[in-house]
GROMACS .gro file of N, CA, C and O in nm:
model
  408
    1MET      N    1   3.499   1.538   2.078
    1MET     CA    2   3.509   1.414   1.995
    1MET      C    3   3.445   1.433   1.865
    1MET      O    4   3.471   1.534   1.802
    2ASN      N    5   3.355   1.343   1.824
    2ASN     CA    6   3.292   1.349   1.698
    2ASN      C    7   3.147   1.409   1.723
    2ASN      O    8   3.069   1.356   1.793
    3ASP      N    9   3.128   1.534   1.660
    3ASP     CA   10   3.001   1.599   1.679
    3ASP      C   11   2.886   1.549   1.585
    3ASP      O   12   2.772   1.588   1.609
    4LYS      N   13   2.920   1.458   1.489
    4LYS     CA   14   2.824   1.404   1.409
    4LYS      C   15   2.740   1.294   1.472
    4LYS      O   16   2.796   1.201   1.536
    5LYS      N   17   2.609   1.292   1.460
    5LYS     CA   18   2.532   1.181   1.520
    5LYS      C   19   2.494   1.103   1.406
    5LYS      O   20   2.469   1.139   1.292
    6MET      N   21   2.475   0.975   1.434
    6MET     CA   22   2.429   0.871   1.342
    6MET      C   23   2.279   0.895   1.310
    6MET      O   24   2.196   0.900   1.415
    7ILE      N   25   2.243   0.899   1.183
    7ILE     CA   26   2.097   0.921   1.142
    7ILE      C   27   2.052   0.794   1.129
    7ILE      O   28   2.097   0.702   1.045
    8SER      N   29   1.915   0.754   1.171
    8SER     CA   30   1.854   0.628   1.167
    8SER      C   31   1.812   0.604   1.028
    8SER      O   32   1.760   0.704   0.962
    9ILE      N   33   1.829   0.492   0.972
    9ILE     CA   34   1.797   0.457   0.842
    9ILE      C   35   1.638   0.454   0.823
    9ILE      O   36   1.582   0.473   0.716
   10ASP      N   37   1.576   0.462   0.943
   10ASP     CA   38   1.416   0.457   0.941
   10ASP      C   39   1.355   0.580   0.894
   10ASP      O   40   1.247   0.595   0.864
   11GLN      N   41   1.447   0.685   0.904
   11GLN     CA   42   1.393   0.815   0.862
   11GLN      C   43   1.384   0.846   0.708
   11GLN      O   44   1.340   0.936   0.665
   12PHE      N   45   1.441   0.741   0.638
   12PHE     CA   46   1.433   0.746   0.478
   12PHE      C   47   1.341   0.656   0.426
   12PHE      O   48   1.311   0.542   0.476
   13ASN      N   49   1.285   0.698   0.305
   13ASN     CA   50   1.189   0.609   0.243
   13ASN      C   51   1.276   0.519   0.141
   13ASN      O   52   1.408   0.514   0.149
   14ALA      N   53   1.216   0.438   0.075
   14ALA     CA   54   1.289   0.342  -0.003
   14ALA      C   55   1.387   0.404  -0.116
   14ALA      O   56   1.502   0.370  -0.137
   15ASP      N   57   1.337   0.505  -0.181
   15ASP     CA   58   1.431   0.574  -0.286
   15ASP      C   59   1.548   0.644  -0.214
   15ASP      O   60   1.648   0.627  -0.254
   16GLU      N   61   1.523   0.696  -0.092
   16GLU     CA   62   1.640   0.759  -0.029
   16GLU      C   63   1.733   0.664   0.033
   16GLU      O   64   1.849   0.699   0.032
   17ARG      N   65   1.685   0.535   0.063
   17ARG     CA   66   1.762   0.429   0.122
   17ARG      C   67   1.858   0.389   0.017
   17ARG      O   68   1.971   0.364   0.029
   18LEU      N   69   1.808   0.381  -0.120
   18LEU     CA   70   1.892   0.353  -0.233
   18LEU      C   71   1.991   0.450  -0.268
   18LEU      O   72   2.110   0.415  -0.291
   19ALA      N   73   1.949   0.590  -0.239
   19ALA     CA   74   2.054   0.687  -0.258
   19ALA      C   75   2.164   0.683  -0.156
   19ALA      O   76   2.274   0.719  -0.182
   20VAL      N   77   2.125   0.648  -0.022
   20VAL     CA   78   2.226   0.630   0.066
   20VAL      C   79   2.314   0.519   0.041
   20VAL      O   80   2.451   0.531   0.057
   21ASP      N   81   2.266   0.406  -0.010
   21ASP     CA   82   2.360   0.302  -0.042
   21ASP      C   83   2.459   0.341  -0.163
   21ASP      O   84   2.571   0.300  -0.156
   22GLU      N   85   2.406   0.411  -0.254
   22GLU     CA   86   2.476   0.455  -0.377
   22GLU      C   87   2.588   0.567  -0.322
   22GLU      O   88   2.709   0.552  -0.365
   23ALA      N   89   2.554   0.647  -0.231
   23ALA     CA   90   2.662   0.734  -0.160
   23ALA      C   91   2.765   0.658  -0.088
   23ALA      O   92   2.887   0.696  -0.100
   24PHE      N   93   2.723   0.562  -0.004
   24PHE     CA   94   2.811   0.488   0.064
   24PHE      C   95   2.903   0.403  -0.022
   24PHE      O   96   3.025   0.405  -0.006
   25ASN      N   97   2.851   0.348  -0.132
   25ASN     CA   98   2.944   0.273  -0.231
   25ASN      C   99   3.037   0.370  -0.301
   25ASN      O  100   3.149   0.337  -0.314
   26ALA      N  101   3.000   0.493  -0.328
   26ALA     CA  102   3.079   0.584  -0.394
   26ALA      C  103   3.195   0.631  -0.291
   26ALA      O  104   3.306   0.643  -0.337
   27LEU      N  105   3.163   0.649  -0.171
   27LEU     CA  106   3.260   0.676  -0.065
   27LEU      C  107   3.357   0.559  -0.043
   27LEU      O  108   3.482   0.592  -0.038
   28MET      N  109   3.314   0.441  -0.053
   28MET     CA  110   3.394   0.324  -0.037
   28MET      C  111   3.503   0.311  -0.150
   28MET      O  112   3.617   0.289  -0.141
   29GLN      N  113   3.433   0.331  -0.280
   29GLN     CA  114   3.515   0.318  -0.399
   29GLN      C  115   3.626   0.441  -0.402
   29GLN      O  116   3.740   0.412  -0.433
   30LYS      N  117   3.589   0.554  -0.361
   30LYS     CA  118   3.678   0.669  -0.344
   30LYS      C  119   3.802   0.636  -0.260
   30LYS      O  120   3.912   0.665  -0.284
   31TYR      N  121   3.758   0.575  -0.141
   31TYR     CA  122   3.861   0.541  -0.040
   31TYR      C  123   3.948   0.432  -0.104
   31TYR      O  124   4.081   0.437  -0.081
   32ARG      N  125   3.903   0.323  -0.174
   32ARG     CA  126   3.982   0.221  -0.231
   32ARG      C  127   4.074   0.284  -0.327
   32ARG      O  128   4.193   0.244  -0.335
   33GLN      N  129   4.031   0.372  -0.417
   33GLN     CA  130   4.121   0.418  -0.518
   33GLN      C  131   4.235   0.513  -0.457
   33GLN      O  132   4.345   0.514  -0.497
   34ARG      N  133   4.180   0.588  -0.357
   34ARG     CA  134   4.291   0.673  -0.297
   34ARG      C  135   4.400   0.590  -0.207
   34ARG      O  136   4.518   0.641  -0.236
   35THR      N  137   4.355   0.498  -0.140
   35THR     CA  138   4.454   0.435  -0.062
   35THR      C  139   4.488   0.302  -0.111
   35THR      O  140   4.620   0.255  -0.072
   36GLY      N  141   4.432   0.228  -0.190
   36GLY     CA  142   4.470   0.098  -0.254
   36GLY      C  143   4.430  -0.015  -0.169
   36GLY      O  144   4.493  -0.126  -0.186
   37ARG      N  145   4.351   0.012  -0.058
   37ARG     CA  146   4.320  -0.107   0.032
   37ARG      C  147   4.180  -0.087   0.082
   37ARG      O  148   4.120   0.017   0.060
   38GLU      N  149   4.132  -0.198   0.136
   38GLU     CA  150   3.991  -0.209   0.182
   38GLU      C  151   3.968  -0.127   0.305
   38GLU      O  152   4.067  -0.134   0.400
   39PRO      N  153   3.854  -0.065   0.336
   39PRO     CA  154   3.843   0.011   0.457
   39PRO      C  155   3.812  -0.084   0.564
   39PRO      O  156   3.752  -0.199   0.534
   40ASP      N  157   3.846  -0.044   0.687
   40ASP     CA  158   3.818  -0.119   0.800
   40ASP      C  159   3.671  -0.095   0.870
   40ASP      O  160   3.605  -0.009   0.800
   41ALA      N  161   3.631  -0.161   0.961
   41ALA     CA  162   3.497  -0.148   1.018
   41ALA      C  163   3.479  -0.003   1.062
   41ALA      O  164   3.357   0.055   1.043
   42LYS      N  165   3.565   0.073   1.129
   42LYS     CA  166   3.560   0.200   1.167
   42LYS      C  167   3.540   0.301   1.058
   42LYS      O  168   3.448   0.386   1.055
   43LYS      N  169   3.614   0.279   0.954
   43LYS     CA  170   3.594   0.364   0.822
   43LYS      C  171   3.463   0.340   0.767
   43LYS      O  172   3.393   0.442   0.717
   44GLU      N  173   3.413   0.212   0.751
   44GLU     CA  174   3.289   0.186   0.695
   44GLU      C  175   3.180   0.255   0.777
   44GLU      O  176   3.081   0.314   0.719
   45LYS      N  177   3.190   0.261   0.902
   45LYS     CA  178   3.078   0.332   0.978
   45LYS      C  179   3.094   0.480   0.967
   45LYS      O  180   2.983   0.532   0.954
   46GLU      N  181   3.200   0.526   0.948
   46GLU     CA  182   3.215   0.675   0.913
   46GLU      C  183   3.159   0.715   0.773
   46GLU      O  184   3.083   0.811   0.754
   47PHE      N  185   3.193   0.607   0.688
   47PHE     CA  186   3.121   0.640   0.546
   47PHE      C  187   2.971   0.625   0.540
   47PHE      O  188   2.893   0.700   0.478
   48THR      N  189   2.914   0.534   0.629
   48THR     CA  190   2.763   0.523   0.646
   48THR      C  191   2.719   0.649   0.704
   48THR      O  192   2.623   0.699   0.653
   49THR      N  193   2.773   0.703   0.816
   49THR     CA  194   2.732   0.818   0.866
   49THR      C  195   2.736   0.940   0.766
   49THR      O  196   2.647   1.018   0.761
   50GLU      N  197   2.843   0.947   0.692
   50GLU     CA  198   2.854   1.062   0.596
   50GLU      C  199   2.757   1.047   0.495
   50GLU      O  200   2.699   1.143   0.448
   51ALA      N  201   2.723   0.931   0.430
   51ALA     CA  202   2.630   0.905   0.327
   51ALA      C  203   2.490   0.946   0.378
   51ALA      O  204   2.415   1.007   0.309
   52ARG      N  205   2.459   0.907   0.503
   52ARG     CA  206   2.320   0.928   0.557
   52ARG      C  207   2.314   1.089   0.574
   52ARG      O  208   2.205   1.137   0.547
   53GLN      N  209   2.422   1.163   0.609
   53GLN     CA  210   2.408   1.289   0.636
   53GLN      C  211   2.396   1.370   0.512
   53GLN      O  212   2.321   1.472   0.494
   54GLN      N  213   2.456   1.318   0.399
   54GLN     CA  214   2.453   1.385   0.266
   54GLN      C  215   2.307   1.371   0.222
   54GLN      O  216   2.250   1.482   0.175
   55ILE      N  217   2.236   1.247   0.221
   55ILE     CA  218   2.114   1.235   0.178
   55ILE      C  219   2.010   1.308   0.260
   55ILE      O  220   1.909   1.367   0.210
   56MET      N  221   2.028   1.322   0.381
   56MET     CA  222   1.937   1.391   0.483
   56MET      C  223   1.950   1.539   0.453
   56MET      O  224   1.839   1.600   0.457
   57SER      N  225   2.067   1.592   0.430
   57SER     CA  226   2.080   1.739   0.389
   57SER      C  227   2.002   1.771   0.261
   57SER      O  228   1.948   1.875   0.250
   58VAL      N  229   2.016   1.686   0.168
   58VAL     CA  230   1.938   1.688   0.041
   58VAL      C  231   1.789   1.683   0.070
   58VAL      O  232   1.716   1.766   0.015
   59LYS      N  233   1.744   1.588   0.147
   59LYS     CA  234   1.603   1.576   0.176
   59LYS      C  235   1.558   1.699   0.253
   59LYS      O  236   1.436   1.758   0.230
   60GLN      N  237   1.632   1.763   0.351
   60GLN     CA  238   1.582   1.875   0.424
   60GLN      C  239   1.580   1.987   0.328
   60GLN      O  240   1.491   2.081   0.344
   61ALA      N  241   1.677   2.003   0.239
   61ALA     CA  242   1.683   2.107   0.146
   61ALA      C  243   1.549   2.108   0.054
   61ALA      O  244   1.485   2.216   0.042
   62LYS      N  245   1.500   1.989   0.010
   62LYS     CA  246   1.389   1.971  -0.069
   62LYS      C  247   1.267   2.013   0.004
   62LYS      O  248   1.175   2.084  -0.041
   63GLU      N  249   1.257   1.966   0.139
   63GLU     CA  250   1.153   1.993   0.218
   63GLU      C  251   1.132   2.144   0.247
   63GLU      O  252   1.028   2.214   0.249
   64LYS      N  253   1.244   2.203   0.264
   64LYS     CA  254   1.245   2.359   0.286
   64LYS      C  255   1.202   2.431   0.168
   64LYS      O  256   1.130   2.521   0.179
   65ALA      N  257   1.239   2.391   0.051
   65ALA     CA  258   1.210   2.459  -0.069
   65ALA      C  259   1.051   2.431  -0.099
   65ALA      O  260   0.984   2.528  -0.141
   66LEU      N  261   0.992   2.314  -0.068
   66LEU     CA  262   0.851   2.298  -0.078
   66LEU      C  263   0.781   2.388   0.019
   66LEU      O  264   0.677   2.433  -0.018
   67ALA      N  265   0.834   2.404   0.142
   67ALA     CA  266   0.757   2.491   0.238
   67ALA      C  267   0.770   2.646   0.201
   67ALA      O  268   0.666   2.699   0.214
   68GLU      N  269   0.880   2.672   0.142
   68GLU     CA  270   0.905   2.808   0.097
   68GLU      C  271   0.794   2.849  -0.006
   68GLU      O  272   0.725   2.942  -0.032
   69LYS      N  273   0.778   2.752  -0.101
   69LYS     CA  274   0.696   2.744  -0.222
   69LYS      C  275   0.550   2.761  -0.172
   69LYS      O  276   0.473   2.834  -0.221
   70ALA      N  277   0.514   2.674  -0.079
   70ALA     CA  278   0.386   2.674  -0.018
   70ALA      C  279   0.345   2.795   0.052
   70ALA      O  280   0.222   2.850   0.057
   71LYS      N  281   0.461   2.865   0.102
   71LYS     CA  282   0.433   2.986   0.190
   71LYS      C  283   0.407   3.112   0.116
   71LYS      O  284   0.355   3.214   0.171
   72LYS      N  285   0.453   3.111  -0.012
   72LYS     CA  286   0.441   3.233  -0.086
   72LYS      C  287   0.292   3.265  -0.113
   72LYS      O  288   0.213   3.169  -0.127
   73LYS      N  289   0.257   3.392  -0.110
   73LYS     CA  290   0.129   3.436  -0.135
   73LYS      C  291   0.100   3.435  -0.289
   73LYS      O  292   0.200   3.466  -0.377
   74PRO      N  293  -0.022   3.428  -0.334
   74PRO     CA  294  -0.055   3.431  -0.485
   74PRO      C  295  -0.042   3.569  -0.518
   74PRO      O  296  -0.062   3.658  -0.451
   75VAL      N  297  -0.024   3.586  -0.644
   75VAL     CA  298   0.002   3.733  -0.693
   75VAL      C  299  -0.140   3.779  -0.717
   75VAL      O  300  -0.223   3.717  -0.774
   76ARG      N  301  -0.145   3.903  -0.672
   76ARG     CA  302  -0.270   3.968  -0.685
   76ARG      C  303  -0.285   4.051  -0.819
   76ARG      O  304  -0.188   4.093  -0.875
   77LYS      N  305  -0.406   4.015  -0.889
   77LYS     CA  306  -0.430   4.092  -1.015
   77LYS      C  307  -0.478   4.243  -0.983
   77LYS      O  308  -0.560   4.261  -0.885
   78LYS      N  309  -0.423   4.328  -1.079
   78LYS     CA  310  -0.467   4.461  -1.061
   78LYS      C  311  -0.621   4.475  -1.111
   78LYS      O  312  -0.656   4.398  -1.206
   79LYS      N  313  -0.683   4.582  -1.071
   79LYS     CA  314  -0.813   4.612  -1.134
   79LYS      C  315  -0.793   4.670  -1.277
   79LYS      O  316  -0.688   4.726  -1.297
   80PRO      N  317  -0.883   4.634  -1.350
   80PRO     CA  318  -0.866   4.690  -1.501
   80PRO      C  319  -0.843   4.834  -1.503
   80PRO      O  320  -0.787   4.883  -1.596
   81GLU      N  321  -0.914   4.917  -1.408
   81GLU     CA  322  -0.905   5.049  -1.422
   81GLU      C  323  -0.756   5.104  -1.395
   81GLU      O  324  -0.723   5.209  -1.442
   82SER      N  325  -0.686   5.037  -1.302
   82SER     CA  326  -0.554   5.082  -1.271
   82SER      C  327  -0.445   5.027  -1.361
   82SER      O  328  -0.331   5.065  -1.337
   83LEU      N  329  -0.488   4.944  -1.448
   83LEU     CA  330  -0.377   4.894  -1.549
   83LEU      C  331  -0.329   5.003  -1.654
   83LEU      O  332  -0.409   5.092  -1.694
   84ALA      N  333  -0.207   5.003  -1.682
   84ALA     CA  334  -0.159   5.092  -1.776
   84ALA      C  335  -0.192   5.021  -1.918
   84ALA      O  336  -0.227   4.907  -1.935
   85ALA      N  337  -0.186   5.104  -2.026
   85ALA     CA  338  -0.219   5.065  -2.156
   85ALA      C  339  -0.142   4.941  -2.204
   85ALA      O  340  -0.172   4.869  -2.272
   86SER      N  341  -0.009   4.952  -2.170
   86SER     CA  342   0.089   4.839  -2.199
   86SER      C  343   0.061   4.717  -2.126
   86SER      O  344   0.113   4.606  -2.180
   87GLU      N  345  -0.005   4.712  -2.018
   87GLU     CA  346  -0.022   4.601  -1.925
   87GLU      C  347  -0.155   4.525  -1.988
   87GLU      O  348  -0.173   4.421  -1.940
   88VAL      N  349  -0.231   4.583  -2.065
   88VAL     CA  350  -0.354   4.538  -2.098
   88VAL      C  351  -0.334   4.417  -2.201
   88VAL      O  352  -0.267   4.437  -2.312
   89SER      N  353  -0.367   4.286  -2.166
   89SER     CA  354  -0.349   4.193  -2.270
   89SER      C  355  -0.448   4.147  -2.360
   89SER      O  356  -0.453   4.115  -2.456
   90ASP      N  357  -0.578   4.163  -2.293
   90ASP     CA  358  -0.696   4.146  -2.370
   90ASP      C  359  -0.805   4.238  -2.342
   90ASP      O  360  -0.805   4.278  -2.229
   91PHE      N  361  -0.869   4.280  -2.430
   91PHE     CA  362  -0.971   4.392  -2.413
   91PHE      C  363  -1.102   4.327  -2.471
   91PHE      O  364  -1.114   4.279  -2.569
   92ASN      N  365  -1.211   4.355  -2.378
   92ASN     CA  366  -1.343   4.298  -2.414
   92ASN      C  367  -1.424   4.422  -2.455
   92ASN      O  368  -1.461   4.501  -2.367
   93TRP      N  369  -1.456   4.430  -2.575
   93TRP     CA  370  -1.527   4.542  -2.631
   93TRP      C  371  -1.657   4.537  -2.580
   93TRP      O  372  -1.718   4.656  -2.526
   94SER      N  373  -1.741   4.435  -2.576
   94SER     CA  374  -1.873   4.428  -2.526
   94SER      C  375  -1.891   4.469  -2.383
   94SER      O  376  -1.979   4.538  -2.358
   95ALA      N  377  -1.782   4.428  -2.298
   95ALA     CA  378  -1.791   4.475  -2.157
   95ALA      C  379  -1.775   4.618  -2.143
   95ALA      O  380  -1.824   4.694  -2.065
   96SER      N  381  -1.685   4.674  -2.228
   96SER     CA  382  -1.653   4.816  -2.219
   96SER      C  383  -1.778   4.887  -2.267
   96SER      O  384  -1.811   5.006  -2.208
   97VAL      N  385  -1.839   4.859  -2.366
   97VAL     CA  386  -1.962   4.928  -2.413
   97VAL      C  387  -2.081   4.910  -2.314
   97VAL      O  388  -2.145   5.020  -2.283
   98THR      N  389  -2.100   4.802  -2.243
   98THR     CA  390  -2.216   4.802  -2.149
   98THR      C  391  -2.164   4.874  -2.024
   98THR      O  392  -2.252   4.923  -1.969
   99LYS      N  393  -2.038   4.883  -1.986
   99LYS     CA  394  -1.998   4.956  -1.880
   99LYS      C  395  -2.012   5.105  -1.898
   99LYS      O  396  -2.061   5.178  -1.823
  100GLY      N  397  -2.001   5.139  -2.033
  100GLY     CA  398  -1.998   5.289  -2.045
  100GLY      C  399  -2.136   5.349  -2.082
  100GLY      O  400  -2.154   5.462  -2.072
  101ARG      N  401  -2.226   5.256  -2.089
  101ARG     CA  402  -2.366   5.308  -2.126
  101ARG      C  403  -2.423   5.348  -1.985
  101ARG      O  404  -2.412   5.297  -1.882
  102ARG      N  405  -2.498   5.464  -1.996
  102ARG     CA  406  -2.570   5.508  -1.869
  102ARG      C  407  -2.715   5.541  -1.891
  102ARG      O  408  -2.764   5.547  -1.989
   0.00000   0.00000   0.00000
């Protein structure tokens, strides 16, 4: 039958609920333009399900991107001795002189 489950509106915050309403209204308007008549209750339920699934997929993609970003390791800096001459951005003469002193 239908493998799509109805997503509860409680899973969304206020901004996401507005986005669900906008997506639902867009689907209704598209249906009206395509068919020229008002959708029945069954179609409205399908549109509600579709709108919620669209917003939930966007929400999950954002959460996944945040998780990936948080999971990345920080970039390690090379030791100054191992840097090539072209990679050196700033050079501290006083530190160089004090290090070279014996």
